[in-house]
Coordinates of C-alpha atoms (C1' of nucleotides) in Angstrom, one line a residue:
Chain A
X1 CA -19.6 0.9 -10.1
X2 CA -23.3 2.1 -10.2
X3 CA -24.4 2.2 -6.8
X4 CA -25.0 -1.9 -5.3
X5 CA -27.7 -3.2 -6.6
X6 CA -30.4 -3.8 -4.6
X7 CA -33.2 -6.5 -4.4
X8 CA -36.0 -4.9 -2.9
X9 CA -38.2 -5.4 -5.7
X10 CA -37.0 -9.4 -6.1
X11 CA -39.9 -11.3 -5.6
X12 CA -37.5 -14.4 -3.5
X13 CA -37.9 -13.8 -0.2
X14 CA -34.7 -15.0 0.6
X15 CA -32.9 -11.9 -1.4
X16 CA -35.0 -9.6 0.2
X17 CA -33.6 -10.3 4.0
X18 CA -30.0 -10.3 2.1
X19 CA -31.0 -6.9 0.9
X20 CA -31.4 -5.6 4.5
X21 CA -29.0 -7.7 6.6
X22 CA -26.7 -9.0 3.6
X23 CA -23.5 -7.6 4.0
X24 CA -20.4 -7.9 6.2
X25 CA -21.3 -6.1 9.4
X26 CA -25.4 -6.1 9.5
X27 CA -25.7 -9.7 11.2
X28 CA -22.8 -9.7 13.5
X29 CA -24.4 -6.8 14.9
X30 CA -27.7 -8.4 15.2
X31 CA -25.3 -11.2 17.2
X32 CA -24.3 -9.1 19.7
X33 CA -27.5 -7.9 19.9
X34 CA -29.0 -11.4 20.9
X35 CA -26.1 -11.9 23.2
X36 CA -27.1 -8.7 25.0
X37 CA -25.2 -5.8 23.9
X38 CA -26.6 -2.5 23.5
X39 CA -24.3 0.7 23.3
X40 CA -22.6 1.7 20.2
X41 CA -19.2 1.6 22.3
X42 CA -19.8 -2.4 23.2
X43 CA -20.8 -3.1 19.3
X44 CA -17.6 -1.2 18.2
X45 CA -15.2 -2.7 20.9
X46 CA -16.5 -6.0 20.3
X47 CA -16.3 -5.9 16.4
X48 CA -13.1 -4.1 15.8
X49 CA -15.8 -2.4 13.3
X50 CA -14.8 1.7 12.4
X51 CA -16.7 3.8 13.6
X52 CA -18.0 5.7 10.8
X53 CA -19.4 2.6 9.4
X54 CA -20.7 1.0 12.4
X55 CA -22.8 4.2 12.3
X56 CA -24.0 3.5 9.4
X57 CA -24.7 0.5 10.1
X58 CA -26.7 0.8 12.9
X59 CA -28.8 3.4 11.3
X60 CA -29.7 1.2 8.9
X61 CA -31.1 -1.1 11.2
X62 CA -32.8 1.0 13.1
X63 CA -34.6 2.6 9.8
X64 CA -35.2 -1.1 8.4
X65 CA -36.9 -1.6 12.3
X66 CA -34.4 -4.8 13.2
X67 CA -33.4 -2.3 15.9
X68 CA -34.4 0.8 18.1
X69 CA -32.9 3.4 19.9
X70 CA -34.4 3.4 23.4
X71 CA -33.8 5.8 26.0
X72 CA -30.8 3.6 28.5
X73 CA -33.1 1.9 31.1
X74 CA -30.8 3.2 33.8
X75 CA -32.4 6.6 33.6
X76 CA -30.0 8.6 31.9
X77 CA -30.2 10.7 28.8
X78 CA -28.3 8.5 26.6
X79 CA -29.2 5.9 24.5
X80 CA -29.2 2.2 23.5
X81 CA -30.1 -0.2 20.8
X82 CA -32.5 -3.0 21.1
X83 CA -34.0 -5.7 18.7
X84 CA -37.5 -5.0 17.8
X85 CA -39.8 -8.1 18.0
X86 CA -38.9 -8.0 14.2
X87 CA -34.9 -8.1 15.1
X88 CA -35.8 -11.1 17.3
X89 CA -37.2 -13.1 14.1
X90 CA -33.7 -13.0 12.8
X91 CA -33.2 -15.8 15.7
X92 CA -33.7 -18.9 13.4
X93 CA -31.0 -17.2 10.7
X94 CA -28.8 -16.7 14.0
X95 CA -29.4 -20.7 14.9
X96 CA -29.1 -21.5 11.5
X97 CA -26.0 -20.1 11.0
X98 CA -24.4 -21.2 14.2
X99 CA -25.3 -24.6 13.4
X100 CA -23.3 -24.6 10.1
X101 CA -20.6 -23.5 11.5
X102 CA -20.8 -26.1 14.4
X103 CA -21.2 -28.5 11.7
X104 CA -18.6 -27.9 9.3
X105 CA -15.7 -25.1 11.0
X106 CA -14.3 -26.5 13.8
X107 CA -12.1 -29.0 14.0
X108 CA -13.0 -32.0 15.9
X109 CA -11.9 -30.8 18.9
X110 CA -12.1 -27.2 19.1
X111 CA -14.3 -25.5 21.6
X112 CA -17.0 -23.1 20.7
X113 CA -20.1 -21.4 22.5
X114 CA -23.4 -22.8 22.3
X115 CA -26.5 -21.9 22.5
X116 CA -28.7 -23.8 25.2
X117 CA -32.1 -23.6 26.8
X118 CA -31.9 -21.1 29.5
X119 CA -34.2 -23.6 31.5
X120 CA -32.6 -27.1 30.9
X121 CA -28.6 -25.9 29.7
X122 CA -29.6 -28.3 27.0
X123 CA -28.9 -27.0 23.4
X124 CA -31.7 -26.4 21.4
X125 CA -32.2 -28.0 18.0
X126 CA -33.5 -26.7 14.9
X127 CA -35.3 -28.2 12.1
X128 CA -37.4 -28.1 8.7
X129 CA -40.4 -30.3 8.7
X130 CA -42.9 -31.0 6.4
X131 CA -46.8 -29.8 7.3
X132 CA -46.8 -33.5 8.7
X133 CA -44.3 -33.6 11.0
X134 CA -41.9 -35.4 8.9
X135 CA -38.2 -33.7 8.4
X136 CA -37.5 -32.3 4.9
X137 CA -34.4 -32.0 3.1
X138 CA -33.2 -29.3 0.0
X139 CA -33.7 -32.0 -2.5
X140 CA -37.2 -33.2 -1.3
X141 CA -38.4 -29.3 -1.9
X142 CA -39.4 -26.4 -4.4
X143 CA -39.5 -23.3 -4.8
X144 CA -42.5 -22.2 -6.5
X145 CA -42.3 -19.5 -8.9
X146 CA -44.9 -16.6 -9.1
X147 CA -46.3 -16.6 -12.4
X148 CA -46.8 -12.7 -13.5
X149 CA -49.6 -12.3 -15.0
X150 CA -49.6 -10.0 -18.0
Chain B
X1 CA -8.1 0.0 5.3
X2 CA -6.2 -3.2 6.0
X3 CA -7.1 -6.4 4.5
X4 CA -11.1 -6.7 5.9
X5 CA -10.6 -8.6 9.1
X6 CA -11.2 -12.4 9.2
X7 CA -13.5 -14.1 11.8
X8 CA -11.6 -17.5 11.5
X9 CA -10.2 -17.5 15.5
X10 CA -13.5 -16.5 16.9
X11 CA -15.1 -19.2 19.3
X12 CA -18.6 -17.9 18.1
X13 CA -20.1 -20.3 15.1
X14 CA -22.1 -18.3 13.4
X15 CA -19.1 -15.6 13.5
X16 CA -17.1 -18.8 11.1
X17 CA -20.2 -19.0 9.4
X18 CA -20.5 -15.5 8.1
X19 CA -16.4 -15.5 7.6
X20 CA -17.2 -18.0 5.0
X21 CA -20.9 -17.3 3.4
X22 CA -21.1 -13.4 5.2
X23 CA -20.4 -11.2 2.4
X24 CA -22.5 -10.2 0.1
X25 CA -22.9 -12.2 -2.9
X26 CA -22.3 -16.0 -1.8
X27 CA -25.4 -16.4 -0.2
X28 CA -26.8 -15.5 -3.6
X29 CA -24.8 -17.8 -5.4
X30 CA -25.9 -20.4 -2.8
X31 CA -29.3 -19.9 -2.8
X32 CA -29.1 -20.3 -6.6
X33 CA -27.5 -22.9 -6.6
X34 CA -30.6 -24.6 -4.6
X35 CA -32.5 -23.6 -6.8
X36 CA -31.1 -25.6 -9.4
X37 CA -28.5 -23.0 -11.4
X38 CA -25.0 -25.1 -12.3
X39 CA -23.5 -22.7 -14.6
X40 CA -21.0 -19.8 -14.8
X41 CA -23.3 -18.0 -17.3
X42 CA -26.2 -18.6 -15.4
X43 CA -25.0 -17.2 -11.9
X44 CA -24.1 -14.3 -14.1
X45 CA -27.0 -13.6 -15.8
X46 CA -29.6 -14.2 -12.7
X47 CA -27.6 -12.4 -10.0
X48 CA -26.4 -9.5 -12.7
X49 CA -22.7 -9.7 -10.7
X50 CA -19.7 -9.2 -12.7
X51 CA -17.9 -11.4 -13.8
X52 CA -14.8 -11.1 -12.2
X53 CA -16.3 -10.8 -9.1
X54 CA -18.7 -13.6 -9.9
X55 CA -15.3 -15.6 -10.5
X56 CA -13.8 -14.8 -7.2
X57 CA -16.8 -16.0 -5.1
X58 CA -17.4 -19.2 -7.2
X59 CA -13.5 -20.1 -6.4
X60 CA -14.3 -19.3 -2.5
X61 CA -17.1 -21.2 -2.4
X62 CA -15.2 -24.1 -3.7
X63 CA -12.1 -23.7 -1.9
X64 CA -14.3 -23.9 1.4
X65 CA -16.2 -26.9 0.5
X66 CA -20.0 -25.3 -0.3
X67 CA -19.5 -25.9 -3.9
X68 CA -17.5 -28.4 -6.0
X69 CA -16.6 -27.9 -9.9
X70 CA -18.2 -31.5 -11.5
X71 CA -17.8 -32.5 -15.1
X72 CA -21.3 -31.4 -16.7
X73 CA -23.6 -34.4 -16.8
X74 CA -23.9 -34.0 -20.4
X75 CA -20.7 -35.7 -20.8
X76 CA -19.0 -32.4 -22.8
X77 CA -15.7 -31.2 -21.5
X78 CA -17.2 -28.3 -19.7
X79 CA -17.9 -27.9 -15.5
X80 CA -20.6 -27.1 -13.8
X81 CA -20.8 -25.7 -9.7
X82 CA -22.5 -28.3 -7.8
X83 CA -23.7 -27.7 -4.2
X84 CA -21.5 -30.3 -1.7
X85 CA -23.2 -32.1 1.0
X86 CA -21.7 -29.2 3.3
X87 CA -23.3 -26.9 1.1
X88 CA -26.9 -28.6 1.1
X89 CA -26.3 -28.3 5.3
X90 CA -26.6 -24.4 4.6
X91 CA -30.6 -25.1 3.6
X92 CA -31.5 -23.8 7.0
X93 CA -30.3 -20.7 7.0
X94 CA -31.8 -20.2 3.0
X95 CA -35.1 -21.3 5.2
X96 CA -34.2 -19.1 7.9
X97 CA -33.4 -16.2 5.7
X98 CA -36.8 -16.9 3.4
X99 CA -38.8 -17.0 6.4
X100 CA -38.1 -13.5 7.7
X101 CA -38.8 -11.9 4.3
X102 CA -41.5 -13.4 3.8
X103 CA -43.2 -12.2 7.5
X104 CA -41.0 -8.8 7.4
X105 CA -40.3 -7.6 3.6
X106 CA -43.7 -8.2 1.6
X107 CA -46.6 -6.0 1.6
X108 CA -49.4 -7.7 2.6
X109 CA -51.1 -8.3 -0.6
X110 CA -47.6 -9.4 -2.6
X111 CA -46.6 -12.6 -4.4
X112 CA -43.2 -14.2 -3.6
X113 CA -41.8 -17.1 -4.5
X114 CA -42.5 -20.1 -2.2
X115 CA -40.5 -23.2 -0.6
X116 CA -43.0 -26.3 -0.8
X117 CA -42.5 -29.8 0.0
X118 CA -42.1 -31.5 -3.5
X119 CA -44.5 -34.2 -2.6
X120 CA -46.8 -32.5 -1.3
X121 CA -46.9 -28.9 -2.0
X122 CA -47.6 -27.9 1.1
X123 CA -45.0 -25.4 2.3
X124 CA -42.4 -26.1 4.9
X125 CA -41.8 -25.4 8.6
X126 CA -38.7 -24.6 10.5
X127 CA -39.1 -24.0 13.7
X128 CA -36.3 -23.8 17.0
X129 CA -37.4 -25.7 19.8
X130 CA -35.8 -27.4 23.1
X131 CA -34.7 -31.2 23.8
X132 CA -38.2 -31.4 24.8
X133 CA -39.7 -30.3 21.7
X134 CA -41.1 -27.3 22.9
X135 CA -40.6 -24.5 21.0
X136 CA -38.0 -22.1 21.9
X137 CA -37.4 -18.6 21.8
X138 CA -34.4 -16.2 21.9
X139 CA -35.0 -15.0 25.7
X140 CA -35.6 -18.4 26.6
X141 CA -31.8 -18.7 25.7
X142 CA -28.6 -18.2 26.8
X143 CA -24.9 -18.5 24.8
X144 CA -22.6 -20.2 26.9
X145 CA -19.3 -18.8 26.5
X146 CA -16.6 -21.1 26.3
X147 CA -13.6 -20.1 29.4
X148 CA -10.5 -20.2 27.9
X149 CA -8.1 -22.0 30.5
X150 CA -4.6 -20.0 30.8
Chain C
dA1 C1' -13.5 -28.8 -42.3
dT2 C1' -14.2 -24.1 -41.7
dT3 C1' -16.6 -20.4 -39.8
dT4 C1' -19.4 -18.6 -36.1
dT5 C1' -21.2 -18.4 -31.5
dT6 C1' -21.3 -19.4 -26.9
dT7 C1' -19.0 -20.2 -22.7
dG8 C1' -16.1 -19.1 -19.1
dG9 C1' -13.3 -16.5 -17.9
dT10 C1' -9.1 -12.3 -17.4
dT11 C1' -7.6 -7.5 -17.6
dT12 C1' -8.0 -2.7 -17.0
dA13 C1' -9.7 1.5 -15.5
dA14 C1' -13.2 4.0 -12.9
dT15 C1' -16.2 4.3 -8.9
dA16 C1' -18.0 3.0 -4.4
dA17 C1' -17.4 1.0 0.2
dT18 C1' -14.5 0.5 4.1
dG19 C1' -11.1 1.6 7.4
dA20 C1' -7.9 4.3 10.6
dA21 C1' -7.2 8.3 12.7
dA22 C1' -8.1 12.8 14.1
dC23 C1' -11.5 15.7 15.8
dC24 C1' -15.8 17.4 18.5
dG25 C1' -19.9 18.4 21.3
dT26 C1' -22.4 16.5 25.2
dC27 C1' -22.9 14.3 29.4
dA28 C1' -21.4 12.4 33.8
dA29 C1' -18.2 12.0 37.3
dC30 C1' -15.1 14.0 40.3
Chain D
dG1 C1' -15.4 23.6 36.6
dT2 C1' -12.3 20.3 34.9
dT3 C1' -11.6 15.7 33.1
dG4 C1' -12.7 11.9 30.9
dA5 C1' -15.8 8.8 28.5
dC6 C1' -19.4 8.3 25.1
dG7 C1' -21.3 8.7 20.6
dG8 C1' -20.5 10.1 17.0
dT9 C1' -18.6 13.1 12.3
dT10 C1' -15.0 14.3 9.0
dT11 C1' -11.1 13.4 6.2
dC12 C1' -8.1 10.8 3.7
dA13 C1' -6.0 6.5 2.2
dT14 C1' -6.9 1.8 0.9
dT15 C1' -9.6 -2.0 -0.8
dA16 C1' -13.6 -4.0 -3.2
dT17 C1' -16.8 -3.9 -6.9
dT18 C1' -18.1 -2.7 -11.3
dA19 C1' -18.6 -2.3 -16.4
dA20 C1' -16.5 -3.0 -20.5
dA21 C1' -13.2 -4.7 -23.5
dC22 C1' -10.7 -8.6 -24.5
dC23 C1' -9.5 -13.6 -25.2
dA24 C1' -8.9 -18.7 -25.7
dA25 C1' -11.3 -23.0 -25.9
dA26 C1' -15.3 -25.6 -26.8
dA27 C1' -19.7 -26.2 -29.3
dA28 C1' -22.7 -25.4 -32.8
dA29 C1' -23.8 -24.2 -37.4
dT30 C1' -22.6 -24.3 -42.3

DNA sequence: ATTTTTTGGTTTAATAATGAAACCGTCAAC
DNA sequence: GTTGACGGTTTCATTATTAAACCAAAAAAT
């Protein structure tokens, strides 16, 4: 190997969030995050994650600003980890990705969580529209290259 | 180690999800593959993977229904990896993921790519929002854990 | 028809990432 | 002031990823 390569310098957005929260652990922490964990113990009880690299891990986030490190609101000296306002925009990949699995891996009748307004209990919905309203599928889209200039 | 664990039992969907499409090169390949790449020698090339690795993942992502080997449409003898209707249900989280770079990960002033509506070329929306059709944030919601009956 | 090239891999050996377990300093509770 | 929990760090073993060499089959060129 030579060191991972990374695509901080890709020009598709897309690869650029993979770069940051791409591999194995990054966005189950981000999760448990949203569902309200804080303290390194919860996120390494909860994952079954080793130590050393949920460390890591953590760091990462907190240096890529998708989490902080807050003093523990109870007072104390220790500390916890929150989503930024930036972690929070990591919601729609969250939905996204819950839906797909809803969708596609679980059998008919198997239960799972969902995810519901906390006003209503109803589950919220999420969807890609055009600028008009309309609903907009892979194959009715582009993605436009950037043309380098010379 | 021993043998990376598997999220497969875990009530949470976006836990299956990332079991499936979590590590760190199939969303690549997936996002590719929207954007129109078929080919063994093209995955290789873009994504700069190797090859045996490239391999593995391409035989995943078929075995779990995102991608399915098609004769090529050039009527040779030769395959090509199409995206399934369950893998054209992961555009969301492409948008999703696209989305946050492109609000988080670009400098101000740089060009990235762009996901437009083809017949328009207005770029697309994807938003969360409640039965209602308000728009919906994460505090706004809740995950409701399934109870497991003894 | 024969040679050459491209495609789509497989194999092998080296390196990097991950994991489990042991260890450790600090803080909080008792 | 001792004990235990918390939040790590260190070490070592194992697994995953890589680059590079290799290879058979199909396509293209001659």
């Amino acid at each position: 190997m030579v060191a991972r390569k990374s695509l901080k310098g890709d020009y598709c957005p897309s690869a650029r969030s993979l770069d940051v929260i791409g591999d194995w652990w990054s966005l189950l922490i981000v999760r448990n995050a949203f569902d309200g964990l804080t303290r390194f113990g919860e996120f390494q009880k909860s994952l079954g994650i080793a130590k050393n690299i949920l460390t890591e891990r953590l760091r990462t986030l907190v240096a890529s600003g998708i989490l902080e490190l807050v003093p523990t609101s109870e007072g104390g000296s220790r500390m916890e980890y929150r989503l930024t306002a930036m972690g929070k925009d990591l919601f729609p990949v969250m939905v996204a990705l819950r839906q797909f699995g809803e969708r596609h891996l679980f059998a008919p009748a198997e239960e799972h969580s969902m995810l519901v307004d906390r006003a209503t209990g109803q589950p919220v919905q999420l969807d890609i529209r055009a600028q008009d309203g309309r609903p907009i599928g892979p194959d009715e889209t582009v993605i436009l290259k950037v043309t380098e200039e010379k």
